[in-house]
């Protein structure tokens, strides 16, 4: 993967090369802390060792007994988004679906749309007690039973060493994959959590991990040697100068879910102690016709991240005699998308609005491995530079306790705060 940070310099927020060179000294210190955390397999830092520590064989064995039409992942947040990013990006004969919300109408319609006799279910929760995941799984299990499908023959569990899911797997002799120690869910795409659906869909897990390993090998004491560190350091430096928003804008329809994965990674990891950036999700070229207006002419408080593959399948544009459109004939949709990409980049730069270009060779297993790993490394180095607790999520845990208390799952003061909501209603 390559990161071009040239357009992040000398813009409206005032980051210049001298300041970036000064920051590079702090990146060297951050790298030492990260490298030490990886060596000791410390919580969170262990995620950056997954290219070496993740063994794909158990994942392949768990997937080998199935030849389904659909693989349905039941999880939420990091328990689903990594897998969805990979399967959405890659062509596959298997339909990969995700139950990652508890909107009742949506869940009902999704489950009703499946041939459950041709579906393999992967239920994913480290604790084995995640309310949304367990509730959705119970709905799916009941639907299987009602359809005369033996759910125990079509369910794989991915979970920690204890909890309801582990007990269920042992009771019913279900295939069970272990969630890796020390890896928060949002950093788990390149592990058992994120790779089962890809394995069922026939994707090359070795190439995914090899792509990640190639980026891991670039981590060093300088941001100028590592695309991941370069992106993380520049994002941090601009954030400190007022870039409160980071707009992730891939120029590939297949990477739209990647932007969603990135948003969770960036927000949950870095939104601490009044620090961090708000991730915005955009899609090139679609959102050039809407969001670009704000990014170029609105408040100078954003970094725009442009992502693209250098190679992709292409489609020719037919010749036309329509007045004013003759220039399109004989070119390709790829040519048009490339022109749109470069025009957006130049438009932002001309207005002094900071942007970064990230490029992979192709949207394939290796390219995705590179991209996912580089963004995780970027997030970790940002957290080190900002001195935030990158691998915790206390605000998320507060909401979980509040919801559980409201449902009668225990006594939690957070639930009382919900009940005490201030109201000022207008009808």
CSV table of C-alpha atoms in Angstrom, one decimal:
chain,number,residue,atom,x,y,z
A,1,UNK,CA,0.0,0.0,0.0
A,2,UNK,CA,1.1,3.6,-0.6
A,3,UNK,CA,0.2,6.7,1.2
A,4,UNK,CA,0.7,10.1,-0.4
A,5,UNK,CA,0.6,12.8,2.3
A,6,UNK,CA,1.7,15.7,0.1
A,7,UNK,CA,-1.7,17.3,0.0
A,8,UNK,CA,-1.9,17.3,3.8
A,9,UNK,CA,0.9,19.9,4.0
A,10,UNK,CA,0.7,23.7,3.7
A,11,UNK,CA,-3.0,23.8,3.7
A,12,UNK,CA,-5.5,25.8,5.7
A,13,UNK,CA,-4.6,24.1,9.0
A,14,UNK,CA,-0.9,24.9,8.7
A,15,UNK,CA,0.9,21.6,8.9
A,16,UNK,CA,4.3,21.9,7.1
A,17,UNK,CA,7.2,19.6,6.4
A,18,UNK,CA,9.3,21.0,9.3
A,19,UNK,CA,6.5,20.2,11.8
A,20,UNK,CA,6.1,16.8,10.3
A,21,UNK,CA,9.8,16.2,10.7
A,22,UNK,CA,9.6,17.2,14.3
A,23,UNK,CA,6.7,14.9,14.8
A,24,UNK,CA,8.7,12.0,13.4
A,25,UNK,CA,10.8,12.0,16.5
A,26,UNK,CA,7.7,11.3,18.6
A,27,UNK,CA,6.7,8.6,16.1
A,28,UNK,CA,10.0,6.8,16.9
A,29,UNK,CA,9.1,6.8,20.6
A,30,UNK,CA,5.6,5.6,19.8
A,31,UNK,CA,7.0,2.8,17.6
A,32,UNK,CA,9.1,1.6,20.5
A,33,UNK,CA,6.0,1.4,22.7
A,34,UNK,CA,4.1,-0.4,20.0
A,35,UNK,CA,6.9,-2.8,19.3
A,36,UNK,CA,7.2,-3.6,23.0
A,37,UNK,CA,3.5,-4.1,23.3
A,38,UNK,CA,3.6,-6.5,20.4
A,39,UNK,CA,6.5,-8.5,21.9
A,40,UNK,CA,4.7,-8.9,25.2
A,41,UNK,CA,1.3,-9.6,23.6
A,42,UNK,CA,-0.2,-6.8,25.6
A,43,UNK,CA,-3.9,-6.1,25.3
A,44,UNK,CA,-4.6,-4.2,22.1
A,45,UNK,CA,-1.1,-4.2,20.8
A,46,UNK,CA,-1.5,-8.0,20.2
A,47,UNK,CA,-3.8,-7.1,17.2
A,48,UNK,CA,-0.8,-5.8,15.3
A,49,UNK,CA,0.8,-9.3,15.5
A,50,UNK,CA,-2.2,-11.1,14.0
A,51,UNK,CA,-0.5,-11.6,10.6
A,52,UNK,CA,2.0,-13.9,12.4
A,53,UNK,CA,-0.2,-15.3,15.2
A,54,UNK,CA,-3.4,-16.0,13.4
A,55,UNK,CA,-3.5,-19.6,12.3
A,56,UNK,CA,-5.9,-20.0,9.4
A,57,UNK,CA,-6.1,-23.8,9.6
A,58,UNK,CA,-8.8,-23.9,12.4
A,59,UNK,CA,-10.8,-21.4,10.4
A,60,UNK,CA,-10.6,-23.5,7.2
A,61,UNK,CA,-11.5,-26.7,9.1
A,62,UNK,CA,-14.6,-25.1,10.7
A,63,UNK,CA,-15.7,-23.9,7.2
A,64,UNK,CA,-14.8,-27.1,5.4
A,65,UNK,CA,-17.9,-29.0,6.2
A,66,UNK,CA,-20.3,-26.5,4.6
A,67,UNK,CA,-21.2,-25.7,1.0
A,68,UNK,CA,-24.0,-23.2,1.6
A,69,UNK,CA,-25.8,-20.7,-0.5
A,70,UNK,CA,-25.5,-18.2,2.3
A,71,UNK,CA,-23.2,-17.6,5.3
A,72,UNK,CA,-25.0,-15.5,8.0
A,73,UNK,CA,-22.8,-13.8,10.6
A,74,UNK,CA,-24.7,-12.8,13.7
A,75,UNK,CA,-22.6,-10.2,15.6
A,76,UNK,CA,-22.4,-6.5,16.2
A,77,UNK,CA,-19.7,-3.9,15.8
A,78,UNK,CA,-16.3,-5.5,15.5
A,79,UNK,CA,-17.8,-8.9,15.6
A,80,UNK,CA,-19.3,-8.3,12.2
A,81,UNK,CA,-17.8,-5.3,10.4
A,82,UNK,CA,-14.4,-6.8,9.7
A,83,UNK,CA,-15.9,-9.9,8.1
A,84,UNK,CA,-18.4,-7.8,6.2
A,85,UNK,CA,-15.6,-5.6,4.8
A,86,UNK,CA,-13.8,-8.6,3.4
A,87,UNK,CA,-16.8,-10.4,1.9
A,88,UNK,CA,-18.4,-7.3,0.5
A,89,UNK,CA,-15.1,-6.3,-1.2
A,90,UNK,CA,-14.5,-9.7,-2.9
A,91,UNK,CA,-16.5,-11.5,-5.5
A,92,UNK,CA,-17.9,-14.8,-4.2
A,93,UNK,CA,-20.4,-17.5,-5.2
A,94,UNK,CA,-21.6,-17.5,-1.6
A,95,UNK,CA,-24.0,-14.8,-0.3
A,96,UNK,CA,-22.6,-13.3,2.9
A,97,UNK,CA,-25.2,-11.7,5.1
A,98,UNK,CA,-24.9,-9.9,8.4
A,99,UNK,CA,-27.3,-9.6,11.4
A,100,UNK,CA,-25.6,-6.7,13.1
A,101,UNK,CA,-28.6,-4.7,14.3
A,102,UNK,CA,-31.8,-5.4,16.2
A,103,UNK,CA,-34.3,-3.4,14.2
A,104,UNK,CA,-37.2,-5.9,14.4
A,105,UNK,CA,-38.7,-5.3,11.0
A,106,UNK,CA,-35.2,-5.6,9.3
A,107,UNK,CA,-34.3,-8.7,11.2
A,108,UNK,CA,-37.6,-10.4,10.4
A,109,UNK,CA,-37.3,-9.6,6.7
A,110,UNK,CA,-33.7,-10.7,6.4
A,111,UNK,CA,-34.3,-14.0,8.1
A,112,UNK,CA,-37.4,-14.6,6.0
A,113,UNK,CA,-35.4,-14.0,2.9
A,114,UNK,CA,-33.0,-16.9,3.6
A,115,UNK,CA,-33.2,-20.5,2.6
A,116,UNK,CA,-32.2,-21.6,6.1
A,117,UNK,CA,-31.6,-25.2,4.9
A,118,UNK,CA,-28.8,-23.7,2.7
A,119,UNK,CA,-27.4,-21.3,5.3
A,120,UNK,CA,-24.5,-21.6,7.7
A,121,UNK,CA,-24.7,-19.4,10.8
A,122,UNK,CA,-21.7,-17.9,12.5
A,123,UNK,CA,-22.6,-16.4,15.9
A,124,UNK,CA,-19.8,-14.2,17.2
A,125,UNK,CA,-19.4,-12.7,20.6
A,126,UNK,CA,-16.2,-12.7,22.8
A,127,UNK,CA,-18.1,-12.6,26.0
A,128,UNK,CA,-20.9,-14.9,24.8
A,129,UNK,CA,-23.4,-12.6,26.5
A,130,UNK,CA,-23.7,-9.7,24.0
A,131,UNK,CA,-27.5,-8.8,24.2
A,132,UNK,CA,-28.0,-7.9,20.6
A,133,UNK,CA,-26.1,-10.9,19.2
A,134,UNK,CA,-27.7,-13.4,21.5
A,135,UNK,CA,-31.2,-12.0,20.9
A,136,UNK,CA,-30.7,-12.2,17.1
A,137,UNK,CA,-29.3,-15.7,17.3
A,138,UNK,CA,-32.3,-16.9,19.3
A,139,UNK,CA,-34.5,-15.4,16.6
A,140,UNK,CA,-32.5,-17.3,13.9
A,141,UNK,CA,-32.5,-20.5,15.8
A,142,UNK,CA,-36.3,-20.4,16.3
A,143,UNK,CA,-36.7,-19.7,12.6
A,144,UNK,CA,-34.5,-22.8,11.7
A,145,UNK,CA,-36.5,-25.0,14.1
A,146,UNK,CA,-39.8,-23.8,12.6
A,147,UNK,CA,-38.5,-24.5,9.1
A,148,UNK,CA,-37.5,-28.1,10.2
A,149,UNK,CA,-33.7,-27.3,10.0
A,150,UNK,CA,-31.4,-28.7,12.6
A,151,UNK,CA,-29.7,-25.6,13.7
A,152,UNK,CA,-26.9,-27.6,15.5
A,153,UNK,CA,-25.8,-28.9,12.1
A,154,UNK,CA,-25.5,-25.4,10.6
A,155,UNK,CA,-24.1,-23.3,13.4
A,156,UNK,CA,-20.5,-22.3,14.2
A,157,UNK,CA,-19.6,-20.3,17.3
A,158,UNK,CA,-16.8,-17.8,17.6
A,159,UNK,CA,-16.3,-16.8,21.3
A,160,UNK,CA,-14.1,-16.6,24.3
A,161,UNK,CA,-13.3,-19.3,26.8
A,162,UNK,CA,-16.4,-18.7,29.0
A,163,UNK,CA,-19.9,-17.5,28.6
A,164,UNK,CA,-23.2,-18.6,27.2
A,165,UNK,CA,-22.0,-19.3,23.7
A,166,UNK,CA,-19.1,-21.4,24.9
A,167,UNK,CA,-21.5,-23.4,27.1
A,168,UNK,CA,-23.9,-23.8,24.2
A,169,UNK,CA,-21.1,-25.0,21.9
A,170,UNK,CA,-20.0,-27.6,24.4
A,171,UNK,CA,-23.6,-28.8,25.1
A,172,UNK,CA,-24.5,-29.2,21.5
A,173,UNK,CA,-21.0,-30.2,20.2
A,174,UNK,CA,-20.9,-27.2,17.8
A,175,UNK,CA,-17.7,-26.2,16.0
A,176,UNK,CA,-16.2,-23.4,18.0
A,177,UNK,CA,-13.4,-20.9,17.0
A,178,UNK,CA,-11.5,-19.1,19.8
A,179,UNK,CA,-11.5,-15.3,19.8
A,180,UNK,CA,-7.8,-14.3,20.1
A,181,UNK,CA,-6.5,-13.0,23.4
A,182,UNK,CA,-5.7,-9.3,23.7
A,183,UNK,CA,-7.5,-8.3,20.5
A,184,UNK,CA,-10.4,-5.8,20.8
A,185,UNK,CA,-13.3,-6.6,18.5
A,186,UNK,CA,-12.7,-3.6,16.2
A,187,UNK,CA,-9.1,-4.8,15.6
A,188,UNK,CA,-10.1,-8.4,15.0
A,189,UNK,CA,-10.8,-8.4,11.2
A,190,UNK,CA,-7.6,-10.5,10.5
A,191,UNK,CA,-8.5,-13.2,13.0
A,192,UNK,CA,-11.0,-16.0,13.6
A,193,UNK,CA,-13.6,-13.2,14.2
A,194,UNK,CA,-13.3,-11.7,10.7
A,195,UNK,CA,-12.2,-14.6,8.5
A,196,UNK,CA,-14.7,-17.4,8.9
A,197,UNK,CA,-17.2,-15.9,6.4
A,198,UNK,CA,-14.3,-15.3,4.0
A,199,UNK,CA,-13.3,-19.0,4.4
A,200,UNK,CA,-16.8,-20.2,3.7
A,201,UNK,CA,-16.9,-18.0,0.7
A,202,UNK,CA,-13.7,-19.5,-0.7
A,203,UNK,CA,-11.4,-16.6,-0.2
A,204,UNK,CA,-7.6,-17.0,0.3
A,205,UNK,CA,-6.9,-16.4,4.0
A,206,UNK,CA,-3.2,-16.8,3.4
A,207,UNK,CA,-3.1,-13.9,1.0
A,208,UNK,CA,-5.2,-11.7,3.4
A,209,UNK,CA,-2.6,-12.4,6.1
A,210,UNK,CA,0.3,-12.0,3.7
A,211,UNK,CA,-0.9,-8.6,2.7
A,212,UNK,CA,-1.2,-7.6,6.4
A,213,UNK,CA,2.3,-9.0,7.1
A,214,UNK,CA,3.8,-6.9,4.3
A,215,UNK,CA,2.5,-3.8,6.0
A,216,UNK,CA,3.6,-5.0,9.4
A,217,UNK,CA,7.1,-5.4,8.0
A,218,UNK,CA,7.1,-1.7,7.2
A,219,UNK,CA,6.6,-0.5,10.7
A,220,UNK,CA,9.7,1.3,11.9
A,221,UNK,CA,10.8,4.3,13.9
A,222,UNK,CA,9.9,6.7,11.1
A,223,UNK,CA,6.6,7.7,9.6
A,224,UNK,CA,8.4,8.1,6.3
A,225,UNK,CA,9.0,4.3,6.1
A,226,UNK,CA,5.4,3.1,6.9
A,227,UNK,CA,2.2,4.1,5.1
A,228,UNK,CA,0.2,3.2,8.2
A,229,UNK,CA,2.3,5.4,10.5
A,230,UNK,CA,2.4,8.2,7.9
A,231,UNK,CA,-1.4,8.3,7.8
A,232,UNK,CA,-1.8,8.0,11.5
A,233,UNK,CA,0.8,10.7,12.3
A,234,UNK,CA,-0.6,13.1,9.7
A,235,UNK,CA,-4.2,12.5,10.9
A,236,UNK,CA,-3.1,13.2,14.5
A,237,UNK,CA,-1.1,16.4,13.5
A,238,UNK,CA,-4.1,17.8,11.6
A,239,UNK,CA,-6.5,16.8,14.3
A,240,UNK,CA,-4.4,18.8,16.8
A,241,UNK,CA,-4.6,21.8,14.4
A,242,UNK,CA,-8.4,21.6,14.1
A,243,UNK,CA,-9.3,18.7,11.7
A,244,UNK,CA,-12.1,17.5,13.9
A,245,UNK,CA,-13.5,15.4,11.0
A,246,UNK,CA,-11.9,12.7,9.0
A,247,UNK,CA,-13.8,11.8,5.8
A,248,UNK,CA,-13.0,8.4,4.5
A,249,UNK,CA,-13.8,8.3,0.8
A,250,UNK,CA,-13.0,5.2,-1.2
A,251,UNK,CA,-13.2,5.3,-5.0
A,252,UNK,CA,-14.5,1.7,-5.3
A,253,UNK,CA,-18.0,0.6,-4.7
A,254,UNK,CA,-16.6,-2.6,-3.2
A,255,UNK,CA,-14.9,-0.7,-0.4
A,256,UNK,CA,-18.0,1.1,0.9
A,257,UNK,CA,-18.3,-1.3,3.9
A,258,UNK,CA,-14.6,-0.6,4.5
A,259,UNK,CA,-15.5,3.0,5.3
A,260,UNK,CA,-18.0,1.8,7.8
A,261,UNK,CA,-15.4,-0.5,9.4
A,262,UNK,CA,-12.9,2.4,9.5
A,263,UNK,CA,-15.5,4.6,11.2
A,264,UNK,CA,-15.9,2.2,14.1
A,265,UNK,CA,-12.1,1.8,14.4
A,266,UNK,CA,-11.4,5.5,14.4
A,267,UNK,CA,-14.3,6.6,16.6
A,268,UNK,CA,-14.2,3.9,19.3
A,269,UNK,CA,-10.5,3.9,19.6
A,270,UNK,CA,-9.6,7.6,19.6
A,271,UNK,CA,-12.7,9.4,20.9
A,272,UNK,CA,-11.4,9.8,24.5
A,273,UNK,CA,-10.7,12.7,26.9
A,274,UNK,CA,-12.0,15.3,24.5
A,275,UNK,CA,-9.6,14.1,21.7
A,276,UNK,CA,-10.1,12.2,18.4
A,277,UNK,CA,-11.7,12.9,15.1
A,278,UNK,CA,-15.2,12.3,13.9
A,279,UNK,CA,-15.1,9.8,11.0
A,280,UNK,CA,-17.4,10.7,8.1
A,281,UNK,CA,-18.3,8.1,5.5
A,282,UNK,CA,-18.3,9.0,1.8
A,283,UNK,CA,-18.1,7.2,-1.5
A,284,UNK,CA,-16.4,8.4,-4.7
A,285,UNK,CA,-17.6,9.4,-7.1
A,286,UNK,CA,-21.1,9.4,-5.7
A,287,UNK,CA,-20.5,11.9,-2.9
A,288,UNK,CA,-18.6,14.3,-5.1
A,289,UNK,CA,-22.1,15.5,-6.0
A,290,UNK,CA,-23.0,16.3,-2.5
A,291,UNK,CA,-20.5,16.1,0.4
A,292,UNK,CA,-17.6,17.6,-1.6
A,293,UNK,CA,-19.3,21.0,-1.5
A,294,UNK,CA,-18.9,21.0,2.3
A,295,UNK,CA,-15.4,19.6,2.3
A,296,UNK,CA,-14.1,22.2,-0.1
A,297,UNK,CA,-16.1,25.3,0.9
A,298,UNK,CA,-17.4,24.6,4.4
A,299,UNK,CA,-15.4,25.0,7.6
A,300,UNK,CA,-11.7,24.2,7.4
A,301,UNK,CA,-12.0,21.5,10.0
A,302,UNK,CA,-11.6,18.3,7.9
A,303,UNK,CA,-9.1,15.8,6.5
A,304,UNK,CA,-10.4,14.0,3.5
A,305,UNK,CA,-8.9,10.5,2.9
A,306,UNK,CA,-9.2,9.3,-0.6
A,307,UNK,CA,-8.7,5.5,-1.2
A,308,UNK,CA,-8.5,3.7,-4.5
A,309,UNK,CA,-7.2,0.6,-6.2
A,310,UNK,CA,-4.7,1.1,-9.0
A,311,UNK,CA,-6.2,-1.8,-11.1
A,312,UNK,CA,-9.7,-3.0,-11.5
A,313,UNK,CA,-12.0,-4.5,-14.1
A,314,UNK,CA,-13.2,-1.9,-16.6
A,315,UNK,CA,-16.2,-1.2,-18.9
A,316,UNK,CA,-16.1,0.7,-22.1
A,317,UNK,CA,-18.3,3.7,-22.8
A,318,UNK,CA,-20.1,3.3,-26.2
A,319,UNK,CA,-19.6,6.0,-28.9
A,320,UNK,CA,-22.4,8.5,-29.0
A,321,UNK,CA,-23.6,11.3,-31.3
A,322,UNK,CA,-25.3,13.1,-28.4
A,323,UNK,CA,-24.2,16.8,-28.6
A,324,UNK,CA,-21.6,17.6,-26.0
A,325,UNK,CA,-21.0,14.0,-24.9
A,326,UNK,CA,-18.8,12.9,-27.8
A,327,UNK,CA,-15.7,13.1,-25.5
A,328,UNK,CA,-17.0,10.2,-23.5
A,329,UNK,CA,-17.2,7.8,-26.4
A,330,UNK,CA,-14.3,5.5,-26.7
A,331,UNK,CA,-13.1,6.0,-23.1
A,332,UNK,CA,-14.1,3.7,-20.2
A,333,UNK,CA,-15.9,4.0,-16.9
A,334,UNK,CA,-12.5,3.4,-15.3
A,335,UNK,CA,-11.1,6.5,-17.1
A,336,UNK,CA,-14.0,8.5,-15.9
A,337,UNK,CA,-13.6,7.3,-12.3
A,338,UNK,CA,-9.9,8.1,-12.4
A,339,UNK,CA,-10.6,11.6,-13.7
A,340,UNK,CA,-13.2,12.1,-10.9
A,341,UNK,CA,-10.7,10.9,-8.3
A,342,UNK,CA,-7.9,13.3,-9.5
A,343,UNK,CA,-10.4,16.2,-9.9
A,344,UNK,CA,-11.6,15.8,-6.3
A,345,UNK,CA,-8.1,15.6,-5.0
A,346,UNK,CA,-7.0,18.7,-6.9
A,347,UNK,CA,-10.2,20.6,-6.1
A,348,UNK,CA,-9.5,20.1,-2.4
A,349,UNK,CA,-5.9,21.0,-2.7
A,350,UNK,CA,-6.7,24.2,-4.7
A,351,UNK,CA,-8.9,25.3,-1.9
A,352,UNK,CA,-6.3,24.6,0.7
A,353,UNK,CA,-8.2,21.7,2.2
A,354,UNK,CA,-6.0,18.8,3.4
A,355,UNK,CA,-6.4,15.4,1.9
A,356,UNK,CA,-4.4,12.1,1.8
A,357,UNK,CA,-4.3,9.6,-1.0
A,358,UNK,CA,-4.1,5.8,-0.1
A,359,UNK,CA,-3.6,3.3,-2.9
A,360,UNK,CA,-3.6,-0.5,-3.1
A,361,UNK,CA,-2.8,-2.4,-6.2
A,362,UNK,CA,-6.2,-4.2,-6.4
A,363,UNK,CA,-9.2,-4.9,-4.3
A,364,UNK,CA,-8.2,-8.5,-3.7
A,365,UNK,CA,-7.2,-10.5,-0.6
A,366,UNK,CA,-3.7,-9.1,-0.5
A,367,UNK,CA,-4.8,-5.5,-1.1
A,368,UNK,CA,-7.4,-5.8,1.6
A,369,UNK,CA,-5.0,-7.3,4.1
A,370,UNK,CA,-2.6,-4.3,3.4
A,371,UNK,CA,-5.4,-1.8,3.8
A,372,UNK,CA,-6.9,-3.2,7.0
A,373,UNK,CA,-3.6,-3.6,8.7
A,374,UNK,CA,-2.3,-0.2,7.7
A,375,UNK,CA,-5.4,1.5,9.1
A,376,UNK,CA,-5.1,-0.4,12.4
A,377,UNK,CA,-1.4,0.7,12.7
A,378,UNK,CA,-2.4,4.2,11.9
A,379,UNK,CA,-5.0,4.2,14.6
A,380,UNK,CA,-2.6,2.8,17.2
A,381,UNK,CA,0.1,5.3,16.4
A,382,UNK,CA,-2.5,8.1,16.5
A,383,UNK,CA,-3.5,6.9,20.0
A,384,UNK,CA,0.1,6.9,21.2
A,385,UNK,CA,0.7,10.4,19.9
A,386,UNK,CA,-2.5,11.7,21.4
A,387,UNK,CA,-1.9,9.8,24.7
A,388,UNK,CA,-5.3,8.2,24.8
A,389,UNK,CA,-6.3,4.8,25.9
A,390,UNK,CA,-6.8,3.4,22.4
A,391,UNK,CA,-8.0,-0.1,23.3
A,392,UNK,CA,-10.8,0.8,25.8
A,393,UNK,CA,-14.3,1.9,25.2
A,394,UNK,CA,-15.9,3.1,28.4
A,395,UNK,CA,-18.6,5.2,26.7
A,396,UNK,CA,-19.7,2.1,24.8
A,397,UNK,CA,-19.8,0.0,28.0
A,398,UNK,CA,-21.9,2.7,29.7
A,399,UNK,CA,-24.6,2.3,27.1
A,400,UNK,CA,-24.5,-1.5,27.3
A,401,UNK,CA,-25.1,-1.4,31.1
A,402,UNK,CA,-27.9,1.1,30.6
A,403,UNK,CA,-29.7,-1.0,28.1
A,404,UNK,CA,-29.3,-4.2,30.1
A,405,UNK,CA,-30.7,-2.5,33.2
A,406,UNK,CA,-33.7,-1.3,31.3
A,407,UNK,CA,-34.4,-4.8,30.2
A,408,UNK,CA,-34.2,-6.2,33.7
A,409,UNK,CA,-30.8,-7.7,33.3
A,410,UNK,CA,-29.5,-6.3,36.6
A,411,UNK,CA,-29.2,-3.2,38.7
A,412,UNK,CA,-27.2,-0.5,36.9
A,413,UNK,CA,-27.1,3.2,37.8
A,414,UNK,CA,-26.7,3.9,34.1
A,415,UNK,CA,-30.3,2.7,33.6
A,416,UNK,CA,-31.5,5.2,36.2
A,417,UNK,CA,-29.9,7.9,34.2
A,418,UNK,CA,-32.0,6.9,31.2
A,419,UNK,CA,-35.2,6.9,33.3
A,420,UNK,CA,-34.4,10.4,34.4
A,421,UNK,CA,-34.3,11.9,30.9
A,422,UNK,CA,-35.1,15.6,30.6
A,423,UNK,CA,-38.0,16.3,28.2
A,424,UNK,CA,-39.1,19.3,26.2
A,425,UNK,CA,-41.6,17.9,23.7
A,426,UNK,CA,-43.0,19.7,20.7
A,427,UNK,CA,-45.9,18.1,18.8
